[in-house]
mmCIF file of C-alpha atoms in Angstrom:
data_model
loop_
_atom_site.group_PDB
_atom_site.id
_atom_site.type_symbol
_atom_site.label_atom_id
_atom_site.label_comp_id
_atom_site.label_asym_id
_atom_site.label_seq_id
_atom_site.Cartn_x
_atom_site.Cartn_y
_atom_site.Cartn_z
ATOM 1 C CA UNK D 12 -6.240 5.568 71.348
ATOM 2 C CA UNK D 13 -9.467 4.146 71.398
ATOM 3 C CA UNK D 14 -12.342 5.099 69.513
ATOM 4 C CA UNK D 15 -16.446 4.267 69.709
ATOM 5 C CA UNK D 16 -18.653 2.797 67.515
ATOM 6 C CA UNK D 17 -19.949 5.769 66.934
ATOM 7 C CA UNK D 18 -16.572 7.582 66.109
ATOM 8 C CA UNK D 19 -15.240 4.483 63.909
ATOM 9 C CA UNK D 20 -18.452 4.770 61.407
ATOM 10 C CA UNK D 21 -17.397 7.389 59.689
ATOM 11 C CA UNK D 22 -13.693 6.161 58.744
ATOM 12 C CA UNK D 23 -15.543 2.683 57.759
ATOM 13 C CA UNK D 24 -17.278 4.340 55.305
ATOM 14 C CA UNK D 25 -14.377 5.040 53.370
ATOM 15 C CA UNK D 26 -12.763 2.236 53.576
ATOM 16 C CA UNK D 27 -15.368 0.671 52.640
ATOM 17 C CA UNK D 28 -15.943 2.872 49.495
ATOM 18 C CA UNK D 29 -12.479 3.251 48.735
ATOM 19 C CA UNK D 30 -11.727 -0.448 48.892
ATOM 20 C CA UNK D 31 -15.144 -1.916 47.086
ATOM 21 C CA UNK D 32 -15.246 0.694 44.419
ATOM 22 C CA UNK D 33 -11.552 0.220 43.767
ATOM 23 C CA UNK D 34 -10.525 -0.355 40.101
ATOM 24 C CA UNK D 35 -8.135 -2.940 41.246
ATOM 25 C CA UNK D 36 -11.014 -5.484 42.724
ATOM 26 C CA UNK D 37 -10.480 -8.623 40.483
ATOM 27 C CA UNK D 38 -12.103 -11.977 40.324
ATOM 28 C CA UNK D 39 -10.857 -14.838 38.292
ATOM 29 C CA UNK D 40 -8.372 -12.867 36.805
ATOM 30 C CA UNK D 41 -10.790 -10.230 35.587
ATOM 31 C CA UNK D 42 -11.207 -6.661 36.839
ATOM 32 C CA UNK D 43 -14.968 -6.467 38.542
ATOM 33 C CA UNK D 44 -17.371 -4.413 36.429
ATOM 34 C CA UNK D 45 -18.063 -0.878 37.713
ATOM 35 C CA UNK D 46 -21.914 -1.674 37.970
ATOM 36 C CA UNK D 47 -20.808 -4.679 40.495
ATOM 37 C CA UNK D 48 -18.915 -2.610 42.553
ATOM 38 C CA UNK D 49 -21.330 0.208 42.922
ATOM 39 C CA UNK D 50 -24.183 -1.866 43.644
ATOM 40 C CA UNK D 51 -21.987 -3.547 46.455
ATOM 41 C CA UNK D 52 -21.294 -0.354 48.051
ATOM 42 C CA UNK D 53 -24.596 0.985 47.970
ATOM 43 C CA UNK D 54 -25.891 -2.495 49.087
ATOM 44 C CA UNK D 55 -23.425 -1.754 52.160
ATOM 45 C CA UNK D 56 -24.775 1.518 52.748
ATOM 46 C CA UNK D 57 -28.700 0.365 52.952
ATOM 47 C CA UNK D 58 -27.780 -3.015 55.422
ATOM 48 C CA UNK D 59 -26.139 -0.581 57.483
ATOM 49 C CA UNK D 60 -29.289 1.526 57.954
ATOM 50 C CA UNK D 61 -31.342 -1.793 58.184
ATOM 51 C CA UNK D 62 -29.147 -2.366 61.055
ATOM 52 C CA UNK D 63 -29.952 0.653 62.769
ATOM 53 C CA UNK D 64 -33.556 -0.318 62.808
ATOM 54 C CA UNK D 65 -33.163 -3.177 63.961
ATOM 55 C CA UNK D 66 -30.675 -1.862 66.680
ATOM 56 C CA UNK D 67 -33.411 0.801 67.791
ATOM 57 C CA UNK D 68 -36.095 -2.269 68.066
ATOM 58 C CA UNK D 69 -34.380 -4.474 69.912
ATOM 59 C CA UNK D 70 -32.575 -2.120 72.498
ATOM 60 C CA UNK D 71 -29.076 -3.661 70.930
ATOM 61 C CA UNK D 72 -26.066 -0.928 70.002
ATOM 62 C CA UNK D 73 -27.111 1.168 67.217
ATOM 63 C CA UNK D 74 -23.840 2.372 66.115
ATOM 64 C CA UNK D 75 -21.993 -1.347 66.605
ATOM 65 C CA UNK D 76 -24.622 -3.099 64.853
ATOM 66 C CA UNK D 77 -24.698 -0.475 61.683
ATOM 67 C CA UNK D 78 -20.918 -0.330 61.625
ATOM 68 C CA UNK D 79 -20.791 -4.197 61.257
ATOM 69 C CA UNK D 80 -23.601 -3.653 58.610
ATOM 70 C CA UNK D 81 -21.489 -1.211 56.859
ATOM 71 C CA UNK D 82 -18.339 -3.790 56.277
ATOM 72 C CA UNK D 83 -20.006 -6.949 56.124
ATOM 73 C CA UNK D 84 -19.143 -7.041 52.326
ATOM 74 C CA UNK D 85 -15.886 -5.668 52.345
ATOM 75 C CA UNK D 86 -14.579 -9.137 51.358
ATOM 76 C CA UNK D 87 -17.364 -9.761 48.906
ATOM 77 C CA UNK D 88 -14.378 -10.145 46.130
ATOM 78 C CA UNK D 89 -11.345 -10.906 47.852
ATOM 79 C CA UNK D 90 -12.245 -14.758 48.423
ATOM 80 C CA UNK D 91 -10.843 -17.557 46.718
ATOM 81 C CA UNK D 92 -14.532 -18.844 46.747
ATOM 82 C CA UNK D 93 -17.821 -16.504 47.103
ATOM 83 C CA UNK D 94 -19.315 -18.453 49.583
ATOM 84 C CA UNK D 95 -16.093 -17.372 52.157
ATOM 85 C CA UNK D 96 -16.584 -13.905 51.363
ATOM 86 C CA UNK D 97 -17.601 -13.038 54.807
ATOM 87 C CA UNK D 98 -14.425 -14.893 56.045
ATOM 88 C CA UNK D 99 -12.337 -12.766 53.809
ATOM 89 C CA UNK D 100 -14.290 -9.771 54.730
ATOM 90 C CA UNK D 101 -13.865 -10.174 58.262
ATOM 91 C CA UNK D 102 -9.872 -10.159 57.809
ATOM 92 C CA UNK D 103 -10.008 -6.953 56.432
ATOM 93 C CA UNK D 104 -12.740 -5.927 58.994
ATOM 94 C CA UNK D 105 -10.470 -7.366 61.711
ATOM 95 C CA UNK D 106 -7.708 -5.312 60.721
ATOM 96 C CA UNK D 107 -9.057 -2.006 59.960
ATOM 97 C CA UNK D 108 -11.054 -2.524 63.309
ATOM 98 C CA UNK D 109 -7.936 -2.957 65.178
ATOM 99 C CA UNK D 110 -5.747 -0.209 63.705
ATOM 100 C CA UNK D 111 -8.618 2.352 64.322
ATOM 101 C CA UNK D 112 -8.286 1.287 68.233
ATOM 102 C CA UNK D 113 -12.188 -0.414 68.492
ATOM 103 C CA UNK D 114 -12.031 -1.675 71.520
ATOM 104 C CA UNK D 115 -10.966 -5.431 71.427
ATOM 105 C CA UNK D 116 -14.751 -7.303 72.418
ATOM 106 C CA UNK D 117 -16.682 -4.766 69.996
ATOM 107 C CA UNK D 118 -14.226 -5.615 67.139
ATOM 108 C CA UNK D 119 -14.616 -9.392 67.857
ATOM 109 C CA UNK D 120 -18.266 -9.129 67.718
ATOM 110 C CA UNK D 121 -18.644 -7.445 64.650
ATOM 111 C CA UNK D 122 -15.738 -9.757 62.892
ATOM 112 C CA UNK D 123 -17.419 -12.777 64.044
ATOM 113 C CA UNK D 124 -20.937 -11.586 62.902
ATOM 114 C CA UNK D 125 -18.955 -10.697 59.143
ATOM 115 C CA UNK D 126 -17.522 -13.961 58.613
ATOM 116 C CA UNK D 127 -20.444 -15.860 59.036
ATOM 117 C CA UNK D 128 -22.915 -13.508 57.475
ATOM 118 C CA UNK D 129 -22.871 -15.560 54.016
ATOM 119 C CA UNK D 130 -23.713 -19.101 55.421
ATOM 120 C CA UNK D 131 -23.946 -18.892 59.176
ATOM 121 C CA UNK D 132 -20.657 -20.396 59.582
ATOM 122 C CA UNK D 133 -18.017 -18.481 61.324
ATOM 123 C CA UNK D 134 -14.592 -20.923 61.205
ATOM 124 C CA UNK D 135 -13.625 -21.854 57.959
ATOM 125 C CA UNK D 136 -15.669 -24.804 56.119
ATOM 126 C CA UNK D 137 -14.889 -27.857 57.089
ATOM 127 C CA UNK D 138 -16.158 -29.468 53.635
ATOM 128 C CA UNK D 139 -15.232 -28.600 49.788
ATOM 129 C CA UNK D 140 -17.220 -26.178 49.432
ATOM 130 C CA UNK D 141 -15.057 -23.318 50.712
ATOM 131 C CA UNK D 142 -11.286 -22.887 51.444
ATOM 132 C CA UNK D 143 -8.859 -22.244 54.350
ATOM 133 C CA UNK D 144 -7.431 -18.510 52.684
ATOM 134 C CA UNK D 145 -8.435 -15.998 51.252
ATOM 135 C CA UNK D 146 -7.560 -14.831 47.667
ATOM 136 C CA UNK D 147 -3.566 -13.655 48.937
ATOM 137 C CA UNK D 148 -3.217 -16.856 50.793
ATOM 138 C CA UNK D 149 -3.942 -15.352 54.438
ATOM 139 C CA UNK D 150 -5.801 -17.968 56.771
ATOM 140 C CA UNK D 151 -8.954 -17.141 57.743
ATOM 141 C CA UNK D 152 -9.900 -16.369 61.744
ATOM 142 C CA UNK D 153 -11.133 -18.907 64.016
ATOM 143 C CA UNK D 154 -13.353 -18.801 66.460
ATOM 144 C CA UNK D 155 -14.129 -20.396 70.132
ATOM 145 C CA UNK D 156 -17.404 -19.206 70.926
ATOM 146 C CA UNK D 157 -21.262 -18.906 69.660
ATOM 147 C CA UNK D 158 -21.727 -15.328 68.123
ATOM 148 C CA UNK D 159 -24.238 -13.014 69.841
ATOM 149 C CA UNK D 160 -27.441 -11.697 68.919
ATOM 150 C CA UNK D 161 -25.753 -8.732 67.374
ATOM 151 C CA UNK D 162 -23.029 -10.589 65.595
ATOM 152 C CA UNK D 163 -25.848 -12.894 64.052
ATOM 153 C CA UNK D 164 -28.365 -9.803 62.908
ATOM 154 C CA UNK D 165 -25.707 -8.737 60.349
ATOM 155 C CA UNK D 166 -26.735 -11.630 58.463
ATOM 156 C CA UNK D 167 -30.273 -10.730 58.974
ATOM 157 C CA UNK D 168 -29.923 -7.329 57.781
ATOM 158 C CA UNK D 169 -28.054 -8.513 54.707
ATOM 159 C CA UNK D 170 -30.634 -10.757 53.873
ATOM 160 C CA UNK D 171 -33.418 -8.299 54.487
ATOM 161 C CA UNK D 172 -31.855 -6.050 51.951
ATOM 162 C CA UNK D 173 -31.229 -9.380 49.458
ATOM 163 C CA UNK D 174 -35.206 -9.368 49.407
ATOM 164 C CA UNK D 175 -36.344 -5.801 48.667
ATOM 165 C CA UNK D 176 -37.206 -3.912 46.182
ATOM 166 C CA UNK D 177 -34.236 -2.869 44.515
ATOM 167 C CA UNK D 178 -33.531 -6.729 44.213
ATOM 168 C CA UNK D 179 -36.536 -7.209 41.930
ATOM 169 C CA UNK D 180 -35.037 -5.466 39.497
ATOM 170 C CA UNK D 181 -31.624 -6.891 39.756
ATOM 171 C CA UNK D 182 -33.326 -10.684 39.720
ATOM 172 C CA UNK D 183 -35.238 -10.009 36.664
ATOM 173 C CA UNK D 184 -32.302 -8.709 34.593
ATOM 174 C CA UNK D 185 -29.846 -11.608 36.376
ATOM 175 C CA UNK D 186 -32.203 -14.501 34.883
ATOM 176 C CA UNK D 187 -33.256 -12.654 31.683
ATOM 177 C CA UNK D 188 -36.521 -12.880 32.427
ATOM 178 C CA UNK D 189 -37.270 -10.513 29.057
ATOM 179 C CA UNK D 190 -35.487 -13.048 26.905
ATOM 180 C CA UNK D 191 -37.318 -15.643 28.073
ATOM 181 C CA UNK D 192 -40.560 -17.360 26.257
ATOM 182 C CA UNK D 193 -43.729 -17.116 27.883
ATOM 183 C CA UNK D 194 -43.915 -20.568 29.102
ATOM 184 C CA UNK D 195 -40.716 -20.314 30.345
ATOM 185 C CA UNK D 196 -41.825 -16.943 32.366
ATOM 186 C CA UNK D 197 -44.349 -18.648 33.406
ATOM 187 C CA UNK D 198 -42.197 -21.692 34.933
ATOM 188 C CA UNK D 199 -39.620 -19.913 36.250
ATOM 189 C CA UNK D 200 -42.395 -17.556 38.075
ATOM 190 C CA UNK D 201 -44.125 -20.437 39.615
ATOM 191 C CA UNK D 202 -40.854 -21.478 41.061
ATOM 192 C CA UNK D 203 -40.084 -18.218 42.034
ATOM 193 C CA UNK D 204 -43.049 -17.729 43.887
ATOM 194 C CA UNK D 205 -42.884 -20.896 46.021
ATOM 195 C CA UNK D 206 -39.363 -20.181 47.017
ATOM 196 C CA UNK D 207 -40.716 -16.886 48.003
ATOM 197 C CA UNK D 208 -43.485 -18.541 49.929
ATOM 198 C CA UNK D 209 -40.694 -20.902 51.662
ATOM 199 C CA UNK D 210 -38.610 -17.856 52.815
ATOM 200 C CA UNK D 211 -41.507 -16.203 54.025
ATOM 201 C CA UNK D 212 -41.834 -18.287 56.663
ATOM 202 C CA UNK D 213 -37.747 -18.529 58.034
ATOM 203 C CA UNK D 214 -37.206 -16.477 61.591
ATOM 204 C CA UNK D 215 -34.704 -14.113 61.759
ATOM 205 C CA UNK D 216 -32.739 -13.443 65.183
ATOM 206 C CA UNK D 217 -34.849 -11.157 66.291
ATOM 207 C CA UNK D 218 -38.277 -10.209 66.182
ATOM 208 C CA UNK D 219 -37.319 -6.842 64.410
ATOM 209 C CA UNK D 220 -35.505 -8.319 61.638
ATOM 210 C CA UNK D 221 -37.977 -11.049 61.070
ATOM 211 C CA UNK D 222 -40.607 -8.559 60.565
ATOM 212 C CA UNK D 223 -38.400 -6.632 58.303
ATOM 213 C CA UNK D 224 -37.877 -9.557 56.518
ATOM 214 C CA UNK D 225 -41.262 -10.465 56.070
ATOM 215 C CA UNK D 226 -42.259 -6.932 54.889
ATOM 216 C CA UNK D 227 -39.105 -7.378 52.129
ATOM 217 C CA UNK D 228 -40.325 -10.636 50.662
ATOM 218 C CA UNK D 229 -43.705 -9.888 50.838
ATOM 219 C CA UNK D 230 -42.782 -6.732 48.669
ATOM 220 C CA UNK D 231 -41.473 -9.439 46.242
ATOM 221 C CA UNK D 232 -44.244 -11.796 46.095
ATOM 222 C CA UNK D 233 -46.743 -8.243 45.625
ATOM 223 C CA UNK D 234 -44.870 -8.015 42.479
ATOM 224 C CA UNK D 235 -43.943 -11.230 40.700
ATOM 225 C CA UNK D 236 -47.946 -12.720 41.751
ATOM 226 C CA UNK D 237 -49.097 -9.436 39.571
ATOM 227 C CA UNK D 238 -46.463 -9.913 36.928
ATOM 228 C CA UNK D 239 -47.333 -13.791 37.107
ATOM 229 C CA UNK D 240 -51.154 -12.640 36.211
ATOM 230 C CA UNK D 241 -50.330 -10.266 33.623
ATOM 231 C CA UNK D 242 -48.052 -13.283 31.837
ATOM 232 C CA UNK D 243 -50.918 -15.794 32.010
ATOM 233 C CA UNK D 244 -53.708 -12.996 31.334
#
């Protein structure tokens, strides 16, 4: 039986909380922290209604572009390597996808879009950097063709949601930035700043998304050129 976009969402949803708030996630041998795997869920949940915006303005499917949204990360700790995350995710994307009964070229989309939401690449590295398998030793998918628009705004909306608000507070407590002396707030805030200035500028894969990717970093660089005053006041 086949089911729609639309239909599949909901079932997604908890397989995707079921599977990325499960105790039993485990990454170099330890179990992930409870804080990890919330934040990865909930990160889940606001890509997938970034990808309904940029669905609605860019005429692409709604429901098929927020559904790929919604797993993109399923595989965000089942890789033997986090940059093949997507990879791994797009296994267990692939199969959930199929057993639901998505039809075959909507499931292809969105698993092609998953794998190579991390680093644009969608066939397994062909360097060191990443691996062949996943975590349980299952090869990951190949693919013979260039991804579509859709496929390649799942990475978009990721990033989008990498860069807003919610991320200012994670990237301040992920480099200490309390613990820190002031002229080492100050350094790292200069460097921060530039590298927000850089990804300013990058296009996204649709007009949509890079405006929504603008507004996201420029929320950032509001808030670290104020806190980079108050430090130097």
């Amino acid at each position: 039986m086949m089911v729609s976009a639309h239909e599949a969402f909901e079932p997604a949803l908890e397989f995707v909380r079921r599977h990325l708030l499960s105790d039993e996630r485990v990454v170099d041998g330890k179990t992930v922290s409870a804080s990890s795997r919330r934040y990865r869920f909930e990160h889940s949940l606001r890509v997938a209604r970034i990808g309904r915006l940029v669905a609605q303005g860019e005429g692409l499917d709604e429901h098929l572009l927020a559904l790929g949204c919604l797993l993109h990360d399923v595989g965000k700790f089942d890789a033997q390597r986090p940059v093949d995350h997507g990879r791994a995710g797009a296994l267990s994307a692939n199969d959930f996808l199929q057993e639901l009964g998505l039809a075959d070229s909507q499931r292809l989309e969105i698993v092609q879009g998953i794998a190579m939401h991390t680093d644009d690449l969608w066939n397994p590295r062909p360097d060191d950097e990443g691996t062949c398998c996943d975590s349980t030793g299952r090869p990951y998918l190949v693919f013979d063709h260039e991804p579509s628009v859709l496929a390649q705004s799942i990475g978009d909306c990721d990033n989008i949601d990498r860069f807003g608000a919610y991320r200012v507070a994670d990237t301040l407590k992920y480099v200490k930035f309390l613990e820190l002396s002031t002229d080492q707030q100050r350094s790292w805030l200069s460097s921060y700043q530039t590298k927000l200035d850089r990804l300013w500028e990058q296009e996204c894969s649709t007009a949509t998304a890079t405006r929504l990717w603008r507004e996201a970093v420029d929320v950032q660089r509001a808030f670290f050129g104020r806190l980079a005053t108050e430090v130097t006041a």
